[in-house]
JSON list of C-alpha atoms in Angstrom, two decimals:
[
{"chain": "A", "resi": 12, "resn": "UNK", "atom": "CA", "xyz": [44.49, 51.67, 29.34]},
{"chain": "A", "resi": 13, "resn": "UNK", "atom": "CA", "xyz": [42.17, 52.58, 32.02]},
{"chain": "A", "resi": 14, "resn": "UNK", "atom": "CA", "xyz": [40.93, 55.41, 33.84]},
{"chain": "A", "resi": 15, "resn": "UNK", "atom": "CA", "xyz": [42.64, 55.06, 37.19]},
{"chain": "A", "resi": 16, "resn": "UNK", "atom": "CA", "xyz": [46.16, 54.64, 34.96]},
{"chain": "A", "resi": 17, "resn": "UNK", "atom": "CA", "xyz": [45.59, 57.89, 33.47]},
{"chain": "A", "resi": 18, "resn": "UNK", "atom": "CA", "xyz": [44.59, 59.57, 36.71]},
{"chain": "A", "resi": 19, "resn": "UNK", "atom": "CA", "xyz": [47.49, 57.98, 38.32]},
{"chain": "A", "resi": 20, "resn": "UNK", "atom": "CA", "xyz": [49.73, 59.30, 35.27]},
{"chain": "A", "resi": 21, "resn": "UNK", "atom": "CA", "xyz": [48.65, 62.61, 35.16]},
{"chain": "A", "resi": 22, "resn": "UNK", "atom": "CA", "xyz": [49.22, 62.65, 39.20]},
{"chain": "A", "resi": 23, "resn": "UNK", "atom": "CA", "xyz": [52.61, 61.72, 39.25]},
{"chain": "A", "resi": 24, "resn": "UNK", "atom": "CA", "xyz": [53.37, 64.38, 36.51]},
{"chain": "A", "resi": 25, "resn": "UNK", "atom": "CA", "xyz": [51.57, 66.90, 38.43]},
{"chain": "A", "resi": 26, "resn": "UNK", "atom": "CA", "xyz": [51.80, 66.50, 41.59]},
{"chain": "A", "resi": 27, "resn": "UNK", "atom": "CA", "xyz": [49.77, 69.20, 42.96]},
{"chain": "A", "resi": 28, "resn": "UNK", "atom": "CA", "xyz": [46.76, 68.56, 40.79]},
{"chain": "A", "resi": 29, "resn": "UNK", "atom": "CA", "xyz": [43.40, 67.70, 41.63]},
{"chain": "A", "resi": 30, "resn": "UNK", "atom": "CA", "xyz": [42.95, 64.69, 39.22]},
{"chain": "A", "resi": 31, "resn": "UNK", "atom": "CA", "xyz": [39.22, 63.14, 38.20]},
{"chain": "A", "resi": 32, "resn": "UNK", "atom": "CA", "xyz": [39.37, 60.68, 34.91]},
{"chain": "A", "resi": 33, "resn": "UNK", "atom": "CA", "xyz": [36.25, 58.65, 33.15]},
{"chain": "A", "resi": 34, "resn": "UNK", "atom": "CA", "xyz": [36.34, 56.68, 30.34]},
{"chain": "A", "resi": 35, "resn": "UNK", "atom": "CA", "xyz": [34.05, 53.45, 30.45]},
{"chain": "A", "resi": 36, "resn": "UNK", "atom": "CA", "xyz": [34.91, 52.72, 26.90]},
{"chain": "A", "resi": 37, "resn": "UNK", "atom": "CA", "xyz": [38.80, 51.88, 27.49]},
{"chain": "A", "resi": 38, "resn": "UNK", "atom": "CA", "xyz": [39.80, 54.22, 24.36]},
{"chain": "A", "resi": 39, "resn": "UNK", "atom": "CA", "xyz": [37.93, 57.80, 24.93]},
{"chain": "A", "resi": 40, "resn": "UNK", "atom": "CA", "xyz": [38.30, 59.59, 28.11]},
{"chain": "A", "resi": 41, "resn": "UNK", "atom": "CA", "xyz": [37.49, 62.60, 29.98]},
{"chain": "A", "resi": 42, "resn": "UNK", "atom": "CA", "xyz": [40.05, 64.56, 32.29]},
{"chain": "A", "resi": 43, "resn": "UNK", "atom": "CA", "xyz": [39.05, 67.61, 35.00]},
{"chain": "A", "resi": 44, "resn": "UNK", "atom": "CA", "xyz": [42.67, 68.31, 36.01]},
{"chain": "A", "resi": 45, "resn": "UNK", "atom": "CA", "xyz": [43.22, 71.00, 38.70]},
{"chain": "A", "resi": 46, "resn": "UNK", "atom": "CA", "xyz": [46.04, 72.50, 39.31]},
{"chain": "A", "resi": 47, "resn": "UNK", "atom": "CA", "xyz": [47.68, 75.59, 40.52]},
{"chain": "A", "resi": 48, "resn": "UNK", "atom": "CA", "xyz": [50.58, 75.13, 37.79]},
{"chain": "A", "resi": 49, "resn": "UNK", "atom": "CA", "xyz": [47.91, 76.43, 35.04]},
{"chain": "A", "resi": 50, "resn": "UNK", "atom": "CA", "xyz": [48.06, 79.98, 36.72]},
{"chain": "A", "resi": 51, "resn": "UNK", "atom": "CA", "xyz": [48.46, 82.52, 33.94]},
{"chain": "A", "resi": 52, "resn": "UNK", "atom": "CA", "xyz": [48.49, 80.30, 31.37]},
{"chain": "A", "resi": 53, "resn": "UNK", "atom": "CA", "xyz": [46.13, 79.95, 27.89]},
{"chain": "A", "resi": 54, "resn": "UNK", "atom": "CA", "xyz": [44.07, 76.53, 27.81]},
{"chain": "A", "resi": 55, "resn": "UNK", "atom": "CA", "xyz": [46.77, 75.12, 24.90]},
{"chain": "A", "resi": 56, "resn": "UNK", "atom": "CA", "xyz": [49.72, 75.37, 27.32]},
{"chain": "A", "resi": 57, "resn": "UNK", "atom": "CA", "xyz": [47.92, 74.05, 30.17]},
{"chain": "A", "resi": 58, "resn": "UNK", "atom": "CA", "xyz": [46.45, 70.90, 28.16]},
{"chain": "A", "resi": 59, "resn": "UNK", "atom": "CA", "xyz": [50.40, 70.65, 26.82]},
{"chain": "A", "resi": 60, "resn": "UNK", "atom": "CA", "xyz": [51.24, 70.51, 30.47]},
{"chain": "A", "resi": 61, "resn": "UNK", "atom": "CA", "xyz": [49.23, 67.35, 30.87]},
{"chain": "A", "resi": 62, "resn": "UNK", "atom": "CA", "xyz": [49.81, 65.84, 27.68]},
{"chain": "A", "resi": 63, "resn": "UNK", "atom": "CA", "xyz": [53.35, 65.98, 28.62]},
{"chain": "A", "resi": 64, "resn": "UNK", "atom": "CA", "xyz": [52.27, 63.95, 31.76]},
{"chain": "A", "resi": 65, "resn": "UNK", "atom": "CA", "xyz": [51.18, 60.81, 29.24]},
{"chain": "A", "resi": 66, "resn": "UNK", "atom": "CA", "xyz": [53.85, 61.06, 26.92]},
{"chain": "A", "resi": 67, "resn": "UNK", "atom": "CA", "xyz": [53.73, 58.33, 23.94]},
{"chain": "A", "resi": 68, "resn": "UNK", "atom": "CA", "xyz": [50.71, 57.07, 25.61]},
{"chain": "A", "resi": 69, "resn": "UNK", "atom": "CA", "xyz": [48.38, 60.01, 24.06]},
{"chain": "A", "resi": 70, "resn": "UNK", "atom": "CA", "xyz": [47.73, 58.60, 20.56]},
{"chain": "A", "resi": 71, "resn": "UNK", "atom": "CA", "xyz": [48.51, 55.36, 20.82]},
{"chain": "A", "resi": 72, "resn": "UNK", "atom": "CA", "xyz": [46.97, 53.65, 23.79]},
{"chain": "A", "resi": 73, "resn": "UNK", "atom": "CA", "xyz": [44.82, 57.13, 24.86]},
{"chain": "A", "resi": 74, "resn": "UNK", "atom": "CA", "xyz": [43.14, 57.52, 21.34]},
{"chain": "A", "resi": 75, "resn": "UNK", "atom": "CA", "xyz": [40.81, 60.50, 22.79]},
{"chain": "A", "resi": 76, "resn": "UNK", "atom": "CA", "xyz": [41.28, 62.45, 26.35]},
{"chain": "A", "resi": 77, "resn": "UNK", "atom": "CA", "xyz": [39.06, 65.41, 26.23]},
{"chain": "A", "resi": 78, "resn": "UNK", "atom": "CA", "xyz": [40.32, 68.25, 29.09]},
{"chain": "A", "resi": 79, "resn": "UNK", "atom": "CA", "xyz": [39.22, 70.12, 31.31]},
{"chain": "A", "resi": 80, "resn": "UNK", "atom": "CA", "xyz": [42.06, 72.55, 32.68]},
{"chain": "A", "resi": 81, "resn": "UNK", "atom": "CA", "xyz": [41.50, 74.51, 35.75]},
{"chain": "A", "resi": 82, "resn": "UNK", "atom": "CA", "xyz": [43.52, 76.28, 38.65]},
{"chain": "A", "resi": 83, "resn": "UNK", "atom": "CA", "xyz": [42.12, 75.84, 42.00]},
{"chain": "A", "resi": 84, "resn": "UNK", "atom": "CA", "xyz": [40.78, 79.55, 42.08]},
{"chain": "A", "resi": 85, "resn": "UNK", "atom": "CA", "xyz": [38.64, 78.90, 38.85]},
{"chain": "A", "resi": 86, "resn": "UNK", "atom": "CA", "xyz": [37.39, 75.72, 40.30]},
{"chain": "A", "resi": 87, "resn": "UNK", "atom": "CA", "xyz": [36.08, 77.45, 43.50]},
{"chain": "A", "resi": 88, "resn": "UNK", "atom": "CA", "xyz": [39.16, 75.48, 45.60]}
]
């Protein structure tokens, strides 16, 4: 797994969202999705939203994603 896969992953879930993914190590990454979808929701049903994105994935070949949820108003969009 790869960063770009996830990115591209998370896109294709979300289609709206602003998607930037790091992870030099091949098993832990970081995720800054943004997305106007995550209006009016809590930080656990936003990350849900995403998780939902990678499916089986999360756990198994994505041991560690560490998120970073934002709409586009809270990210100054």
């Amino acid at each position: 797994m790869n960063a770009e896969t996830i990115q591209r992953l998370i896109q294709q879930g979300l289609p709206d969202a602003r998607v930037q993914v790091e992870g030099p190590d091949g098993v832990h990454f970081e995720a800054t999705v943004v997305c106007a979808a995550f209006r009016g929701k809590l930080p656990l049903a936003r990350h849900r939203l995403v998780y939902a994105t990678l499916g089986e994935r999360m756990g198994g070949e994505i041991h560690a994603l560490a998120l970073k949820t934002l709409t586009p108003e809270e990210a100054g969009a």
